Coordinates of C-alpha atoms in Angstrom, one line a residue:
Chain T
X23 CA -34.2 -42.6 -10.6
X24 CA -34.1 -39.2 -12.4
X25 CA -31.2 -38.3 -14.6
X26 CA -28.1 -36.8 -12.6
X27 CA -27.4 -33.1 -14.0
X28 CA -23.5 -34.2 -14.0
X29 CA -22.8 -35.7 -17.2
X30 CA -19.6 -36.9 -17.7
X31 CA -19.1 -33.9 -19.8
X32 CA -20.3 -31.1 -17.4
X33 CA -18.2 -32.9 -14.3
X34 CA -14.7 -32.8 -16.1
X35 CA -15.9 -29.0 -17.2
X36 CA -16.5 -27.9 -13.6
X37 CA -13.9 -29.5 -11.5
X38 CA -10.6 -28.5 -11.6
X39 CA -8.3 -29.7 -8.9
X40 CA -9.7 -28.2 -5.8
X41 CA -6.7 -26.0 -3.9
X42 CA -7.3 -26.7 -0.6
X43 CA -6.5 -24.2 2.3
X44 CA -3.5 -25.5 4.3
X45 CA -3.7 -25.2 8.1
X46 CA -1.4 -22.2 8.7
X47 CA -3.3 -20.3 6.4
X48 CA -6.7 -20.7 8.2
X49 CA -4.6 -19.7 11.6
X50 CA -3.5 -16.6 9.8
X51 CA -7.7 -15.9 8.9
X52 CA -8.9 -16.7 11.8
X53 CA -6.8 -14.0 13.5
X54 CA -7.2 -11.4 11.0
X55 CA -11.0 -12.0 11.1
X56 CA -10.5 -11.7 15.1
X57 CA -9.5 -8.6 14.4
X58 CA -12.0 -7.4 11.8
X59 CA -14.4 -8.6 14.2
X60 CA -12.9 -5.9 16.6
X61 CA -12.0 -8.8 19.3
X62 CA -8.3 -8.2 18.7
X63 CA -7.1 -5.1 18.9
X64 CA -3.6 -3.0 19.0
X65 CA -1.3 -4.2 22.2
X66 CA -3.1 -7.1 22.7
X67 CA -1.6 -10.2 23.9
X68 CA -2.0 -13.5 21.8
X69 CA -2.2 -16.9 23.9
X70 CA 0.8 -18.5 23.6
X71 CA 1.6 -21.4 20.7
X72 CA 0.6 -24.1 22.6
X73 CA -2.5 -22.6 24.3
X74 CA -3.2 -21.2 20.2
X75 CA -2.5 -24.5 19.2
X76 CA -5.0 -26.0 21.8
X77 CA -8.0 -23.6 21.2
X78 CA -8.1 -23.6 17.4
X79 CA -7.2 -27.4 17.8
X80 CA -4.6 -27.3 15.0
X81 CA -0.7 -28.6 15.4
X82 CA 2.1 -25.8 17.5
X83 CA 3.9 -26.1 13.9
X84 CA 0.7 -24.8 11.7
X85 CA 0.5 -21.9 14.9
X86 CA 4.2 -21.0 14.5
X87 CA 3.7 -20.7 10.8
X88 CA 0.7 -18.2 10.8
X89 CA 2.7 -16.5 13.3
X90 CA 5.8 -15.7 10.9
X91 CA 3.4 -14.5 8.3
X92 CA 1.4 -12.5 10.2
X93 CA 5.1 -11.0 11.8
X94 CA 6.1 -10.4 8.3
X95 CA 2.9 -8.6 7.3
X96 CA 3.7 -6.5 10.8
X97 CA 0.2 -7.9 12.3
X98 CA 1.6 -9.0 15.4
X99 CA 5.3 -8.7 16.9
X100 CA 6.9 -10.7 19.8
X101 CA 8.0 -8.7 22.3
X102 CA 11.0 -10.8 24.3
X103 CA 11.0 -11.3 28.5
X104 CA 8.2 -12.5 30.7
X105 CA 6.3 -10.2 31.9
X106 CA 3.2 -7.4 31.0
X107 CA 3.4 -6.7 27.4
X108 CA 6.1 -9.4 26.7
X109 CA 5.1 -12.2 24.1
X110 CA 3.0 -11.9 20.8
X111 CA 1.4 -8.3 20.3
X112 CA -0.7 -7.2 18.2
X113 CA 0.7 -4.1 16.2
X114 CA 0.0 -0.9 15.1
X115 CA 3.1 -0.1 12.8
X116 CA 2.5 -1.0 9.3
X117 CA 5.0 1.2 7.3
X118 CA 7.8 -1.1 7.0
X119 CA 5.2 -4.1 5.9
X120 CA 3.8 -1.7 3.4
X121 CA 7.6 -0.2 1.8
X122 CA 8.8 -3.9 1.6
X123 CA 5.6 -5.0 -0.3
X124 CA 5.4 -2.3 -3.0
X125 CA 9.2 -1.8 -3.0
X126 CA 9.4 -5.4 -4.2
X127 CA 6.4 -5.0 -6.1
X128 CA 8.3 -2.1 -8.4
X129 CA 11.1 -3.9 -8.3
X130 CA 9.3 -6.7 -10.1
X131 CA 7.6 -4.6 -12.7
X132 CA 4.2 -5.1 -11.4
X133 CA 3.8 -1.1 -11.1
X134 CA 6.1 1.1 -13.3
X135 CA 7.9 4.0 -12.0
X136 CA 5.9 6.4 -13.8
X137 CA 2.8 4.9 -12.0
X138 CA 4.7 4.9 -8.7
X139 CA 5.4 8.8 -9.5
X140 CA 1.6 9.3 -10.9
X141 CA 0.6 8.0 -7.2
X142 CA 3.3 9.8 -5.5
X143 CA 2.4 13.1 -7.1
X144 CA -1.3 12.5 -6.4
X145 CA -0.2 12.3 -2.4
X146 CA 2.4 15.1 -2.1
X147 CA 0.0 17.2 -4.1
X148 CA -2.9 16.1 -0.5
X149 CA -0.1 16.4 1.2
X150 CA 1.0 20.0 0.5
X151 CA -2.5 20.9 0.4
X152 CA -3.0 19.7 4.0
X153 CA -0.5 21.5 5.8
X154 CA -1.2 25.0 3.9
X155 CA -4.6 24.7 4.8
X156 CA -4.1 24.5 8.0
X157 CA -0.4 25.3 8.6
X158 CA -1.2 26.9 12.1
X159 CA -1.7 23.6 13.7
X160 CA 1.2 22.2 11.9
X161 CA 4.6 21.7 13.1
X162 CA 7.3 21.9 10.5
X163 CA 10.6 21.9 12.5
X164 CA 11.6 18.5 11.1
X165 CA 11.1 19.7 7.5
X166 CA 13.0 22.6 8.1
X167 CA 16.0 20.7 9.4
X168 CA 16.1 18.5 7.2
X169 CA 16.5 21.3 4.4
X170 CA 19.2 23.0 6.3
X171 CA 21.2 19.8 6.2
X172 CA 20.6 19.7 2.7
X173 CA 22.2 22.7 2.3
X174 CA 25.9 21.0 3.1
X175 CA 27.9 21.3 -0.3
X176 CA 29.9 18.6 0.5
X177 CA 26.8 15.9 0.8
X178 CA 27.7 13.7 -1.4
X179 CA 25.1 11.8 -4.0
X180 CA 24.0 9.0 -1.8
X181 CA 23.6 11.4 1.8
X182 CA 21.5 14.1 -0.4
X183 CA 18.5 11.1 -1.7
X184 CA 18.5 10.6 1.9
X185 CA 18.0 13.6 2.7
X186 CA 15.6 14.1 -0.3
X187 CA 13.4 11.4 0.8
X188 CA 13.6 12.3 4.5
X189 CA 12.1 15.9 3.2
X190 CA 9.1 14.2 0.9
X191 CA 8.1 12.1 3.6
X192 CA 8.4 14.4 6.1
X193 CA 5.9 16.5 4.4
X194 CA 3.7 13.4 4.2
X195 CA 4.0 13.1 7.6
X196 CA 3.7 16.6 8.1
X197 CA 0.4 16.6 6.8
X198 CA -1.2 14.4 9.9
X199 CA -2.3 11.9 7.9
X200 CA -0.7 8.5 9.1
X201 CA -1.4 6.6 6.1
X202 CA 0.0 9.4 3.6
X203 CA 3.0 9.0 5.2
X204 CA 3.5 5.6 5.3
X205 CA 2.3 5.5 1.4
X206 CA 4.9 7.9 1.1
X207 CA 7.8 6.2 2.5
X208 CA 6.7 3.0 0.7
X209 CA 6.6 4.8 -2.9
X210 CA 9.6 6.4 -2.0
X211 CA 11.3 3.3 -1.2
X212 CA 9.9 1.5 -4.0
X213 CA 12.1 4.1 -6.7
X214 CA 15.0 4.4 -4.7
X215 CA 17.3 2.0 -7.1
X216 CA 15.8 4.0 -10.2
X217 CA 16.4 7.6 -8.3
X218 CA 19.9 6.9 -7.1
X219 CA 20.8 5.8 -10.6
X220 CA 19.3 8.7 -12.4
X221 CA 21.6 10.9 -9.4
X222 CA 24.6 8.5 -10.4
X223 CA 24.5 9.0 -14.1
X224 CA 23.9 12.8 -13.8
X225 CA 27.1 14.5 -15.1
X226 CA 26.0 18.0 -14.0
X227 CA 25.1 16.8 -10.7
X228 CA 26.1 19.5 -8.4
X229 CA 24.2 21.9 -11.1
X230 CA 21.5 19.3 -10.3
X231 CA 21.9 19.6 -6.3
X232 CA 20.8 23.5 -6.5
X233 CA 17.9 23.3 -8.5
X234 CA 16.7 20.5 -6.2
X235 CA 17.4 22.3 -3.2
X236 CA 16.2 25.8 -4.4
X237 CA 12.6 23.7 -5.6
X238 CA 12.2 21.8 -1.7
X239 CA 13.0 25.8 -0.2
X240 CA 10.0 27.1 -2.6
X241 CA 7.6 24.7 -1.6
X242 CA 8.4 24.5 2.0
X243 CA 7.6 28.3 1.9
X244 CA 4.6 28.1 0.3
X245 CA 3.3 25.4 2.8
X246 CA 5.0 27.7 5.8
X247 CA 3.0 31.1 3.9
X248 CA -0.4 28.7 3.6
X249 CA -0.1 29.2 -0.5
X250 CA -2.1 25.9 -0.9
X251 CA -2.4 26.5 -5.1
X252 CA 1.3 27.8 -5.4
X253 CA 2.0 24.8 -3.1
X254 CA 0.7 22.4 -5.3
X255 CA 1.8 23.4 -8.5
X256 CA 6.0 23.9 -7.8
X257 CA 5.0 20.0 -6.2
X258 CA 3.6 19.3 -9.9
X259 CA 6.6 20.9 -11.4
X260 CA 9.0 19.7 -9.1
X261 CA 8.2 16.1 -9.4
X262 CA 7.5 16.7 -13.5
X263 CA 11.2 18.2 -13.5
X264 CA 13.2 15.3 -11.7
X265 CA 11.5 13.0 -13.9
X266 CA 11.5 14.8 -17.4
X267 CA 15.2 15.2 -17.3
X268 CA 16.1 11.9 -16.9
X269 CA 13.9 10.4 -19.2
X270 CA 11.9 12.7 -20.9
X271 CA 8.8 11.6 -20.8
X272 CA 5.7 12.7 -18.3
X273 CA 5.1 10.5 -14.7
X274 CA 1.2 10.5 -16.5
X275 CA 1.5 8.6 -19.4
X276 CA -0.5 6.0 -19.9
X277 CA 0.6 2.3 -21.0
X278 CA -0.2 3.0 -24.6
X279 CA 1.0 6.0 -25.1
X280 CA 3.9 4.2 -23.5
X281 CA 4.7 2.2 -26.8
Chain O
X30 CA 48.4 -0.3 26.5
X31 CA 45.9 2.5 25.8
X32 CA 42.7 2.8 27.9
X33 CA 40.0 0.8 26.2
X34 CA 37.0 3.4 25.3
X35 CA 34.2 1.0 26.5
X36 CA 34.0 1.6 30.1
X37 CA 31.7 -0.5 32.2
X38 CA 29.1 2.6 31.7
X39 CA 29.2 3.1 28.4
X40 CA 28.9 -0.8 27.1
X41 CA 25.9 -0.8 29.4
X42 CA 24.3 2.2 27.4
X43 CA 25.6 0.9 24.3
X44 CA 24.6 -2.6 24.3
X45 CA 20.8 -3.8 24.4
X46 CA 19.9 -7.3 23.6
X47 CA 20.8 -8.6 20.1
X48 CA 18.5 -9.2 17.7
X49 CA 19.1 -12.0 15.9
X50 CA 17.8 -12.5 12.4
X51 CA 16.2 -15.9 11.8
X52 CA 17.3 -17.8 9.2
X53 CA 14.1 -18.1 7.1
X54 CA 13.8 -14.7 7.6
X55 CA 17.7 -14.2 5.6
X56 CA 15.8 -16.7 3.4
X57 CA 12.9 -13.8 2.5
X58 CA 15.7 -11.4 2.1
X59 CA 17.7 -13.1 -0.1
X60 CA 14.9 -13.8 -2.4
X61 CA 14.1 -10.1 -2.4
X62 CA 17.7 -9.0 -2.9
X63 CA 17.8 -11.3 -6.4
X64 CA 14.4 -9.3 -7.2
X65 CA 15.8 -6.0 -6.6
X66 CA 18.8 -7.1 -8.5
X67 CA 17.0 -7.6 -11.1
X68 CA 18.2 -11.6 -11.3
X69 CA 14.6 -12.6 -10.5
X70 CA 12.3 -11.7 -12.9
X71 CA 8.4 -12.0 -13.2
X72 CA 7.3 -15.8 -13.9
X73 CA 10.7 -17.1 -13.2
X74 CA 10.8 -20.3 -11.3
X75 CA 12.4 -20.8 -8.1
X76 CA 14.7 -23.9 -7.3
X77 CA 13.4 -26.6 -5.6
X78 CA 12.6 -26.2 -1.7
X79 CA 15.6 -29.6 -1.4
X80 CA 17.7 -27.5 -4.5
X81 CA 17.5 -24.4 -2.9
X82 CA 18.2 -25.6 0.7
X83 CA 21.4 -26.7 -0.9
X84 CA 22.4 -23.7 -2.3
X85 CA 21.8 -21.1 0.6
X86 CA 23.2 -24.0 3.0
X87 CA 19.9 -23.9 5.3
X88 CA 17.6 -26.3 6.4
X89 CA 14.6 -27.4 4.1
X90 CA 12.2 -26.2 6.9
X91 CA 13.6 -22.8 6.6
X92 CA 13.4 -22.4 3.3
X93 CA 9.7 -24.0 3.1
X94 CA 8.9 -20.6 6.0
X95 CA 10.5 -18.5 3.8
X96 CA 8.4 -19.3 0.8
X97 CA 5.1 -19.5 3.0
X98 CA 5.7 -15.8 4.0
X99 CA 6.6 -14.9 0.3
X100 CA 3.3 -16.7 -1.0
X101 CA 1.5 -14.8 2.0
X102 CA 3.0 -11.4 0.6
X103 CA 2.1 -12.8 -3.3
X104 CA 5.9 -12.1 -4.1
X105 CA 6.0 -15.9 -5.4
X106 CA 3.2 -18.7 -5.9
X107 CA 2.9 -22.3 -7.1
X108 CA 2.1 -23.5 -10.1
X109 CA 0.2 -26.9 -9.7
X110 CA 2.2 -30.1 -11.9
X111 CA 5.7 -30.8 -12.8
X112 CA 5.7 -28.8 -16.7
X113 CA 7.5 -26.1 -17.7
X114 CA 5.9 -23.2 -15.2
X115 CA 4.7 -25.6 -12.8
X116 CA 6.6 -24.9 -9.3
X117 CA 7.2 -22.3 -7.4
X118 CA 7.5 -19.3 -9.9
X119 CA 8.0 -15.4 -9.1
X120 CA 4.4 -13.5 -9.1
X121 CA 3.3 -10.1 -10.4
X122 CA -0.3 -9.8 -9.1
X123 CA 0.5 -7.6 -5.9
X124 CA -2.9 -6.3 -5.5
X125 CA -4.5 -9.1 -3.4
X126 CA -1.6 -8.8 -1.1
X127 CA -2.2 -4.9 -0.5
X128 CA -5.9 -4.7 0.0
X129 CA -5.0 -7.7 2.8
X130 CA -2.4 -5.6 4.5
X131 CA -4.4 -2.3 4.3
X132 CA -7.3 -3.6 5.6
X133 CA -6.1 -5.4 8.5
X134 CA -4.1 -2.1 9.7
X135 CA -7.4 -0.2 9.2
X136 CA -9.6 -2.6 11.2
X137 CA -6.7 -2.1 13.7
X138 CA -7.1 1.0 13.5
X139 CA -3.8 1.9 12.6
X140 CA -4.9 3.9 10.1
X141 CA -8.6 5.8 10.5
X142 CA -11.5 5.7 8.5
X143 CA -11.2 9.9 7.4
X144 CA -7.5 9.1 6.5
X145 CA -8.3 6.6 4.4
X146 CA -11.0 8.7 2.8
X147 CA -8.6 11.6 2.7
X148 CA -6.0 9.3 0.5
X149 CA -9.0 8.1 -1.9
X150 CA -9.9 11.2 -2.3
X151 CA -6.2 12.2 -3.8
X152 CA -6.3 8.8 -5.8
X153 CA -9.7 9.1 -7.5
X154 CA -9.4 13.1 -8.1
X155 CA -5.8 11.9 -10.3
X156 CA -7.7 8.9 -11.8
X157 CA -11.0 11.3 -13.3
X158 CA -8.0 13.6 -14.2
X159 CA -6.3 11.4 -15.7
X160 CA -8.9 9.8 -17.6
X161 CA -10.8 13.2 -18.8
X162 CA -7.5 14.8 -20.3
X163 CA -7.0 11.1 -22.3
X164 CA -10.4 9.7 -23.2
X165 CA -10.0 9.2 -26.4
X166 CA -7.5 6.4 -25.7
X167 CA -9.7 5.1 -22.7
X168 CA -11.8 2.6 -22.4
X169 CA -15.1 2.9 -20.1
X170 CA -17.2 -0.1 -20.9
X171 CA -17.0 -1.5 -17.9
X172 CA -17.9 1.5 -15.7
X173 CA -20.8 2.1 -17.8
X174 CA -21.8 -1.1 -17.9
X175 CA -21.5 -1.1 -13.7
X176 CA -23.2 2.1 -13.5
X177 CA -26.3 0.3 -15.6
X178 CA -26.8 -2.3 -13.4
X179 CA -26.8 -0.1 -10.4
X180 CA -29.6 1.5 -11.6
X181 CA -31.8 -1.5 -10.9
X182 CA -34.2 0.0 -7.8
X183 CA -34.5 -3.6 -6.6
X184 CA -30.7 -3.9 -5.4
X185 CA -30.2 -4.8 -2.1
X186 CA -27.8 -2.3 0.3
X187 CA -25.3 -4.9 0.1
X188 CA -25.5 -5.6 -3.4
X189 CA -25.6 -1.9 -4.2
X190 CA -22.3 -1.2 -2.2
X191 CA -20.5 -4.5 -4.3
X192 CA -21.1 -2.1 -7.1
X193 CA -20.7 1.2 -5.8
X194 CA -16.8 -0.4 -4.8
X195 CA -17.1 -1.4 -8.3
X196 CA -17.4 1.3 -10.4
X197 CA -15.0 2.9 -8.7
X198 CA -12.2 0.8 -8.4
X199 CA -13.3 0.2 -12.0
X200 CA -12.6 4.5 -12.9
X201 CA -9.1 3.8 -11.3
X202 CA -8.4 1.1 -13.3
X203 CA -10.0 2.7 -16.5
X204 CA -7.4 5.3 -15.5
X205 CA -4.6 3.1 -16.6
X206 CA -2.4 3.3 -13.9
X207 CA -2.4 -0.4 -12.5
X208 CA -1.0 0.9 -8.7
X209 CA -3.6 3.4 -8.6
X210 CA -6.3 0.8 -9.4
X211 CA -4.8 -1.5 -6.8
X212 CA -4.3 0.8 -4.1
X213 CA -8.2 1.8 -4.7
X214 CA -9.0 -1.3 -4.4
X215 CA -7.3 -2.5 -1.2
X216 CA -8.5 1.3 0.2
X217 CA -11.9 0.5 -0.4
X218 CA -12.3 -3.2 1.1
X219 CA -10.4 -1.5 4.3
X220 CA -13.5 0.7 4.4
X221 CA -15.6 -1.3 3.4
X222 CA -16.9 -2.7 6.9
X223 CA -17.3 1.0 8.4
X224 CA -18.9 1.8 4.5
X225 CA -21.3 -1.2 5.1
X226 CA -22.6 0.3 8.8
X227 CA -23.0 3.4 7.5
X228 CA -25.5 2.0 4.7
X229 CA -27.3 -0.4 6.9
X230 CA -28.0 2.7 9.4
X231 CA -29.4 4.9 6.7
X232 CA -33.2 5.7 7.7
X233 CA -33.7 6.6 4.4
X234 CA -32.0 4.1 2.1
X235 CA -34.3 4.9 -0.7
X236 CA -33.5 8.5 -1.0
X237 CA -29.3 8.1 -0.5
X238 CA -29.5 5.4 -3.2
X239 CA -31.0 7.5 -5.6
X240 CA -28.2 10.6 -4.7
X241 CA -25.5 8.4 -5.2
X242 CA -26.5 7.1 -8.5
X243 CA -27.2 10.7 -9.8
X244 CA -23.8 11.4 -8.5
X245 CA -21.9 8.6 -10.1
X246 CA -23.6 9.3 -13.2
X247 CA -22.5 12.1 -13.0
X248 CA -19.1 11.8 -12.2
X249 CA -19.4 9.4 -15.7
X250 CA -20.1 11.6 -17.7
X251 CA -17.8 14.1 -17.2
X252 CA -14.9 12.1 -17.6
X253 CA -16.5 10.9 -20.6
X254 CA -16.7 14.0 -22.3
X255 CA -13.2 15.0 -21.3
X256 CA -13.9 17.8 -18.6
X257 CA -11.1 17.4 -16.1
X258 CA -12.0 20.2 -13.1
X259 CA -15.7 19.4 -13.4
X260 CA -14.7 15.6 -12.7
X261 CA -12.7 16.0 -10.0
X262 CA -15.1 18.5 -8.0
X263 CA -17.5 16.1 -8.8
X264 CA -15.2 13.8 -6.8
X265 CA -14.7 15.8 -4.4
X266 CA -18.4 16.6 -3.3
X267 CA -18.9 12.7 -3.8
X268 CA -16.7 11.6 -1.2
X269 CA -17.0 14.4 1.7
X270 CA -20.8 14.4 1.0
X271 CA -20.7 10.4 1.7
X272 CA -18.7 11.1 5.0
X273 CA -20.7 14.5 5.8
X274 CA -23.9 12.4 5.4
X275 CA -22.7 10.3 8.6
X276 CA -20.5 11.7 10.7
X277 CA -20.6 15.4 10.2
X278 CA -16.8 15.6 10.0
X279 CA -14.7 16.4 7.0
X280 CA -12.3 13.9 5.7
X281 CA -9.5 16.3 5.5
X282 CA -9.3 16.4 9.3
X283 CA -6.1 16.3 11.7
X284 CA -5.5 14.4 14.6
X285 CA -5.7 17.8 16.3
X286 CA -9.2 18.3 14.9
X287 CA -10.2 14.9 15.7
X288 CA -10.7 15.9 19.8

């Protein structure tokens, strides 16, 4: 008999406990790789948890609990009643799956708000670009209301970072580019509680108020006018400016110039 | 007694079927309020799955869904053992959780392949930027090191895209900016299927492999000696060049464009 390579030694160096995948978990791959696959697809109807539970041969409770992951990750939804379309779908609106994750994701530390603003900036600067090039094609009638509601002395703090988001993303959206958008609304979301704070603690806020406003007119005029440079840099400034005066430091810093 | 102002008609517009909030779903949100209050905290350990069924007065097979969809969104994990850190403990290692959510709504084709190119392209343009105007402080072992073993003329398509993603995702990291180095990661594994076609399809392999080295390398080096504009055109003729090479269209496109 020749000499096992697994020593005693080596064994207790390579095995560490083994994590084994629970049931639920291979449901969940197994639909996502349907979908890689291109079998699944947007509107499609999922077999119902019994039948699911019958063709993957796994118990209705490990089906039920793939299907509350994959409804929190907005892979599939359930659509109520009996008839065409009712019952499990598969989706094709990811926003609110993508906001919750990196809003709790800031919230947690795991990406600063300078990073989140790095990113941002490096999106709304695409963003602006897109529409001047090709503003023709373009329709900015949602931007522009949203401005003119703005415009209302009396908002008060809270209404006005509504509406300030509501004009970012907008823009985001704007631009025709579905995932800029919805990367837009999740950043935005993700340094809400740090924005509304920085609005609460500003004790020349209404000061505050018309520089914002007069910045969001400037570059929704240079993005109306097709000015894709001046575009971009009052969106550099802009962004530089609401976070300079709070903190005083750039959105590009790295971590050790952080310390 | 005054007329009621729900008539028949206007409960009937008003009123659509309620939606009920599940309780393990109240369970996800309540663990995600504590976060955004700030009372959970990186590495903190949950309660118990019988504690904490106690405290939110729910049933233990609510609050064992609520953690599965937290661990499938990597907001919390467990730690193997019964120690100090062992349990159930609050995470900070998003990035897993967004390349899984991004990829799955690009192979559903919620968002396109030229959108997602579009976003990398603003992503990587701020990481070379980002890393040219701070190298000093920078460190770009690794991407030299990756861009050395590409080199190797005996790499196999597959292998050669593993490191193409690589050094890459490596820049956006090297840019120290940990969501810009997650986000290029989870945008490149959601390409990296239609990535992987498009280098299998190549009649001449050879010749591609050579262009793409020379135009990493080159991309390398002008980060490394600090010149931002040259790095990010650089960039730019990287990625539309790649997507140029196989579909003739720009990456910038609209949906308008697209037909």
């Amino acid at each position: 008999m020749s000499e096992s390579p697994y020593t005693e030694e080596t064994m207790s160096l390579q095995l560490g406990p083994l994590k084994r995948a629970k049931t639920y978990e291979l449901v969940v791959k197994k639909i996502k790789d349907e979908i890689f696959a291109g079998r699944l697809r947007p509107g499609d109807r999922l077999p119902g948890e019994r039948q699911m539970s019958e063709l993957l041969n796994v118990s209705r409770p490990s089906v039920r609990e793939a299907i509350r992951i994959l409804e929190a990750m907005e892979i599939v939804r359930s659509r109520p009643g009996n008839g065409v379309g009712s019952g499990l779908v598969v989706s094709t609106e990811p926003s609110r799956a993508l906001s919750d994750l990196l809003g709790v994701h800031v919230a947690l530390s795991s990406y600063s708000v300078p990073e989140v603003l790095s990113v941002r900036m490096a999106l709304e600067v695409q963003a602006v670009r897109r529409i001047a090039t090709r503003v023709a094609s373009i329709d900015l009638s949602q931007c522009a209301d949203t401005l003119q509601r703005m415009a209302d002395p009396l908002l008060d703090r809270e209404s006005f970072l509504d509406l300030d988001t509501e004009f970012h993303v907008g823009l985001a959206r704007a631009s025709n580019n579905l995932l800029l958008g919805d990367l837009m609304a999740a950043l935005r979301e993700a340094v809400r509680r740090p924005m509304a704070d920085a609005f609460d603690n500003d004790n020349d806020w209404a000061e505050r108020a018309v520089t914002l406003m007069s910045e969001h007119t400037a570059i929704f005029e240079a993005v109306s006018q097709g000015h894709a440079d001046e575009a971009e840099s009052l969106v550099r400034h802009h962004i530089e400016g609401f976070y300079l005066t709070d903190n005083g430091e750039l959105p590009e810093q790295s971590p050790s110039e952080k310390e």
